[in-house]
Amino acid sequence: MSTIFTQIVEGEIPARIVYEDETTVAFLDANPLAPGHTLVIPKDEYERLNDVPADVATDLYDTIHRMVPAVEDAVDADATTVAFNNGEEAGQEVPHVHCHIVPRFEGDGGGPIHAVAGEAPDLDDDELDEIAAGIESEA
Ligand code: 5GP
């Protein structure tokens, strides 16, 4: 069963497509958090960022880079929050990688990306060193 976003790519369900190239598409979110809330996806189905091949990741970022100023200019936004819910526990509902571009306006009542996680951990220097070393060894 293909994802709802693949059905958009295939033209099987309607969407307000605002940009398309060989490997990526951008379209308006059906339940916008702000006017101009746009999703950018790879046309091929990958569930998480971790699954996206490097060449597709480059194309995806190129489209995000193109769309952020386009969205901001179109709705006269002061800023944008640009984010991925990468995995179910992070809030991802559609299992097809998508970048949210959410226009932000002075006094819009929203928060920074720091507000998305739960309670902040209290980590000492040794724990931070160990975590940093673990991530570095995987990079
Ligand atoms: P997630 O929680 O997976 O990061 O976000 C999925 C997003 O896709 C939500 O913001 C939701 O409003 C949007 N969405 C879900 N179904 C559709 C659809 O059929 N069309 C469009 N344009 N957006 C959708």
mmCIF file of C-alpha atoms and ligand atoms in Angstrom:
data_model
loop_
_atom_site.group_PDB
_atom_site.id
_atom_site.type_symbol
_atom_site.label_atom_id
_atom_site.label_comp_id
_atom_site.label_asym_id
_atom_site.label_seq_id
_atom_site.Cartn_x
_atom_site.Cartn_y
_atom_site.Cartn_z
ATOM 1 C CA MET A 1 0.000 0.000 0.000
ATOM 2 C CA SER A 2 1.555 3.262 -1.072
ATOM 3 C CA THR A 3 1.630 6.264 1.225
ATOM 4 C CA ILE A 4 -0.765 9.158 0.864
ATOM 5 C CA PHE A 5 2.167 11.238 -0.387
ATOM 6 C CA THR A 6 2.986 8.703 -3.099
ATOM 7 C CA GLN A 7 -0.659 8.953 -4.136
ATOM 8 C CA ILE A 8 -0.156 12.723 -4.443
ATOM 9 C CA VAL A 9 3.012 12.181 -6.515
ATOM 10 C CA GLU A 10 1.098 9.778 -8.767
ATOM 11 C CA GLY A 11 -1.774 12.265 -9.157
ATOM 12 C CA GLU A 12 -4.202 9.833 -7.556
ATOM 13 C CA ILE A 13 -5.328 12.335 -4.938
ATOM 14 C CA PRO A 14 -5.357 16.111 -5.334
ATOM 15 C CA ALA A 15 -2.877 18.466 -3.722
ATOM 16 C CA ARG A 16 -1.815 22.062 -4.169
ATOM 17 C CA ILE A 17 1.567 21.343 -5.719
ATOM 18 C CA VAL A 18 3.794 24.415 -5.622
ATOM 19 C CA TYR A 19 7.022 22.945 -7.024
ATOM 20 C CA GLU A 20 8.053 19.736 -8.736
ATOM 21 C CA ASP A 21 11.198 18.389 -10.342
ATOM 22 C CA GLU A 22 12.502 14.962 -11.288
ATOM 23 C CA THR A 23 13.018 13.682 -7.742
ATOM 24 C CA THR A 24 11.122 15.989 -5.370
ATOM 25 C CA VAL A 25 7.747 17.679 -4.902
ATOM 26 C CA ALA A 26 6.502 20.476 -2.655
ATOM 27 C CA PHE A 27 2.822 20.959 -1.844
ATOM 28 C CA LEU A 28 0.651 22.721 0.702
ATOM 29 C CA ASP A 29 -0.102 20.833 3.912
ATOM 30 C CA ALA A 30 -3.795 19.919 4.068
ATOM 31 C CA ASN A 31 -3.990 21.017 7.725
ATOM 32 C CA PRO A 32 -1.786 24.094 7.764
ATOM 33 C CA LEU A 33 -0.245 25.312 11.013
ATOM 34 C CA ALA A 34 0.111 28.704 9.318
ATOM 35 C CA PRO A 35 -0.778 30.116 5.901
ATOM 36 C CA GLY A 36 1.779 28.718 3.461
ATOM 37 C CA HIS A 37 2.654 25.585 5.508
ATOM 38 C CA THR A 38 4.411 23.527 2.853
ATOM 39 C CA LEU A 39 5.706 19.969 2.737
ATOM 40 C CA VAL A 40 8.739 18.950 0.675
ATOM 41 C CA ILE A 41 9.151 15.263 -0.132
ATOM 42 C CA PRO A 42 11.268 12.939 -2.232
ATOM 43 C CA LYS A 43 9.052 11.398 -4.925
ATOM 44 C CA ASP A 44 10.283 7.943 -4.012
ATOM 45 C CA GLU A 45 8.999 6.495 -0.769
ATOM 46 C CA TYR A 46 11.480 6.429 2.116
ATOM 47 C CA GLU A 47 10.095 6.180 5.606
ATOM 48 C CA ARG A 48 12.784 8.072 7.473
ATOM 49 C CA LEU A 49 15.647 10.433 6.723
ATOM 50 C CA ASN A 50 17.956 7.560 7.674
ATOM 51 C CA ASP A 51 16.672 5.638 4.630
ATOM 52 C CA VAL A 52 17.208 8.386 2.032
ATOM 53 C CA PRO A 53 20.136 7.770 -0.346
ATOM 54 C CA ALA A 54 22.745 10.534 -0.465
ATOM 55 C CA ASP A 55 21.890 11.734 -3.969
ATOM 56 C CA VAL A 56 18.190 12.023 -3.110
ATOM 57 C CA ALA A 57 19.078 13.786 0.162
ATOM 58 C CA THR A 58 21.006 16.361 -1.862
ATOM 59 C CA ASP A 59 18.039 16.903 -4.182
ATOM 60 C CA LEU A 60 15.709 17.141 -1.200
ATOM 61 C CA TYR A 61 17.843 19.779 0.468
ATOM 62 C CA ASP A 62 18.114 21.715 -2.819
ATOM 63 C CA THR A 63 14.319 21.866 -2.975
ATOM 64 C CA ILE A 64 14.031 22.905 0.682
ATOM 65 C CA HIS A 65 16.619 25.601 -0.007
ATOM 66 C CA ARG A 66 14.547 26.831 -2.946
ATOM 67 C CA MET A 67 11.197 26.655 -1.156
ATOM 68 C CA VAL A 68 12.024 28.359 2.169
ATOM 69 C CA PRO A 69 12.453 31.837 0.638
ATOM 70 C CA ALA A 70 9.604 31.179 -1.824
ATOM 71 C CA VAL A 71 7.204 30.387 1.011
ATOM 72 C CA GLU A 72 8.394 33.271 3.195
ATOM 73 C CA ASP A 73 8.049 35.750 0.330
ATOM 74 C CA ALA A 74 4.651 34.438 -0.775
ATOM 75 C CA VAL A 75 2.996 34.850 2.620
ATOM 76 C CA ASP A 76 5.173 37.706 3.870
ATOM 77 C CA ALA A 77 6.411 35.638 6.804
ATOM 78 C CA ASP A 78 8.954 36.980 9.272
ATOM 79 C CA ALA A 79 10.627 33.584 9.593
ATOM 80 C CA THR A 80 10.061 29.861 9.137
ATOM 81 C CA THR A 81 10.354 26.762 11.281
ATOM 82 C CA VAL A 82 11.835 24.042 9.064
ATOM 83 C CA ALA A 83 11.676 20.553 10.513
ATOM 84 C CA PHE A 84 11.224 16.820 10.021
ATOM 85 C CA ASN A 85 9.316 14.535 12.364
ATOM 86 C CA ASN A 86 11.753 11.661 11.825
ATOM 87 C CA GLY A 87 10.069 8.533 13.171
ATOM 88 C CA GLU A 88 6.810 7.744 14.883
ATOM 89 C CA GLU A 89 8.030 8.593 18.395
ATOM 90 C CA ALA A 90 8.978 12.041 17.097
ATOM 91 C CA GLY A 91 5.435 12.592 15.845
ATOM 92 C CA GLN A 92 5.766 11.331 12.270
ATOM 93 C CA GLU A 93 2.366 10.173 11.073
ATOM 94 C CA VAL A 94 2.937 9.737 7.347
ATOM 95 C CA PRO A 95 5.695 7.144 6.765
ATOM 96 C CA HIS A 96 7.135 9.004 3.773
ATOM 97 C CA VAL A 97 9.940 11.477 4.525
ATOM 98 C CA HIS A 98 8.667 15.051 4.492
ATOM 99 C CA CYS A 99 10.069 18.395 5.526
ATOM 100 C CA HIS A 100 7.661 20.866 7.101
ATOM 101 C CA ILE A 101 8.186 24.514 6.169
ATOM 102 C CA VAL A 102 6.007 26.434 8.615
ATOM 103 C CA PRO A 103 5.829 30.207 8.148
ATOM 104 C CA ARG A 104 6.269 32.135 11.382
ATOM 105 C CA PHE A 105 5.064 35.599 12.248
ATOM 106 C CA GLU A 106 5.944 37.950 15.053
ATOM 107 C CA GLY A 107 3.539 37.301 17.923
ATOM 108 C CA ASP A 108 2.092 34.136 16.365
ATOM 109 C CA GLY A 109 2.071 32.421 19.756
ATOM 110 C CA GLY A 110 4.197 29.501 18.549
ATOM 111 C CA GLY A 111 7.385 28.268 20.173
ATOM 112 C CA PRO A 112 10.924 27.418 19.127
ATOM 113 C CA ILE A 113 12.012 23.925 18.127
ATOM 114 C CA HIS A 114 13.360 23.512 21.678
ATOM 115 C CA ALA A 115 9.770 23.075 22.806
ATOM 116 C CA VAL A 116 9.278 19.783 20.931
ATOM 117 C CA ALA A 117 11.141 17.383 23.226
ATOM 118 C CA GLY A 118 10.109 16.319 26.713
ATOM 119 C CA GLU A 119 11.842 17.298 29.925
ATOM 120 C CA ALA A 120 15.462 18.350 29.278
ATOM 121 C CA PRO A 121 18.032 15.911 30.760
ATOM 122 C CA ASP A 122 20.586 17.080 33.312
ATOM 123 C CA LEU A 123 23.846 15.704 31.868
ATOM 124 C CA ASP A 124 27.273 16.127 33.455
ATOM 125 C CA ASP A 125 30.505 16.600 31.493
ATOM 126 C CA ASP A 126 31.401 12.898 31.507
ATOM 127 C CA GLU A 127 28.020 11.932 30.144
ATOM 128 C CA LEU A 128 28.231 14.621 27.450
ATOM 129 C CA ASP A 129 31.748 13.435 26.485
ATOM 130 C CA GLU A 130 30.526 9.844 26.240
ATOM 131 C CA ILE A 131 27.527 10.812 24.128
ATOM 132 C CA ALA A 132 29.643 12.989 21.841
ATOM 133 C CA ALA A 133 32.169 10.157 21.382
ATOM 134 C CA GLY A 134 29.373 7.703 20.565
ATOM 135 C CA ILE A 135 27.880 9.970 17.940
ATOM 136 C CA GLU A 136 31.310 10.816 16.484
ATOM 137 C CA SER A 137 32.109 7.117 16.095
ATOM 138 C CA GLU A 138 28.875 6.560 14.157
ATOM 139 C CA ALA A 139 29.255 9.597 11.876
HETATM 140 P P1 5GP B 1 3.784 14.308 10.185
HETATM 141 O O1 5GP B 1 3.060 14.312 11.484
HETATM 142 O O2 5GP B 1 3.825 12.925 9.563
HETATM 143 O O3 5GP B 1 5.150 14.939 10.269
HETATM 144 O O4 5GP B 1 2.978 15.253 9.240
HETATM 145 C C1 5GP B 1 2.131 14.824 8.240
HETATM 146 C C2 5GP B 1 1.505 16.057 7.627
HETATM 147 O O5 5GP B 1 0.868 15.673 6.433
HETATM 148 C C3 5GP B 1 0.479 16.716 8.519
HETATM 149 O O6 5GP B 1 0.840 18.062 8.756
HETATM 150 C C4 5GP B 1 -0.815 16.594 7.724
HETATM 151 O O7 5GP B 1 -1.631 17.724 7.829
HETATM 152 C C5 5GP B 1 -0.328 16.395 6.308
HETATM 153 N N1 5GP B 1 -1.207 15.595 5.486
HETATM 154 C C6 5GP B 1 -1.752 14.395 5.839
HETATM 155 N N2 5GP B 1 -2.497 13.915 4.818
HETATM 156 C C7 5GP B 1 -2.402 14.832 3.811
HETATM 157 C C8 5GP B 1 -2.964 14.885 2.489
HETATM 158 O O8 5GP B 1 -3.683 14.013 2.031
HETATM 159 N N3 5GP B 1 -2.638 15.976 1.742
HETATM 160 C C9 5GP B 1 -1.829 16.966 2.210
HETATM 161 N N4 5GP B 1 -1.579 17.993 1.379
HETATM 162 N N5 5GP B 1 -1.287 16.938 3.444
HETATM 163 C C10 5GP B 1 -1.585 15.889 4.235
#
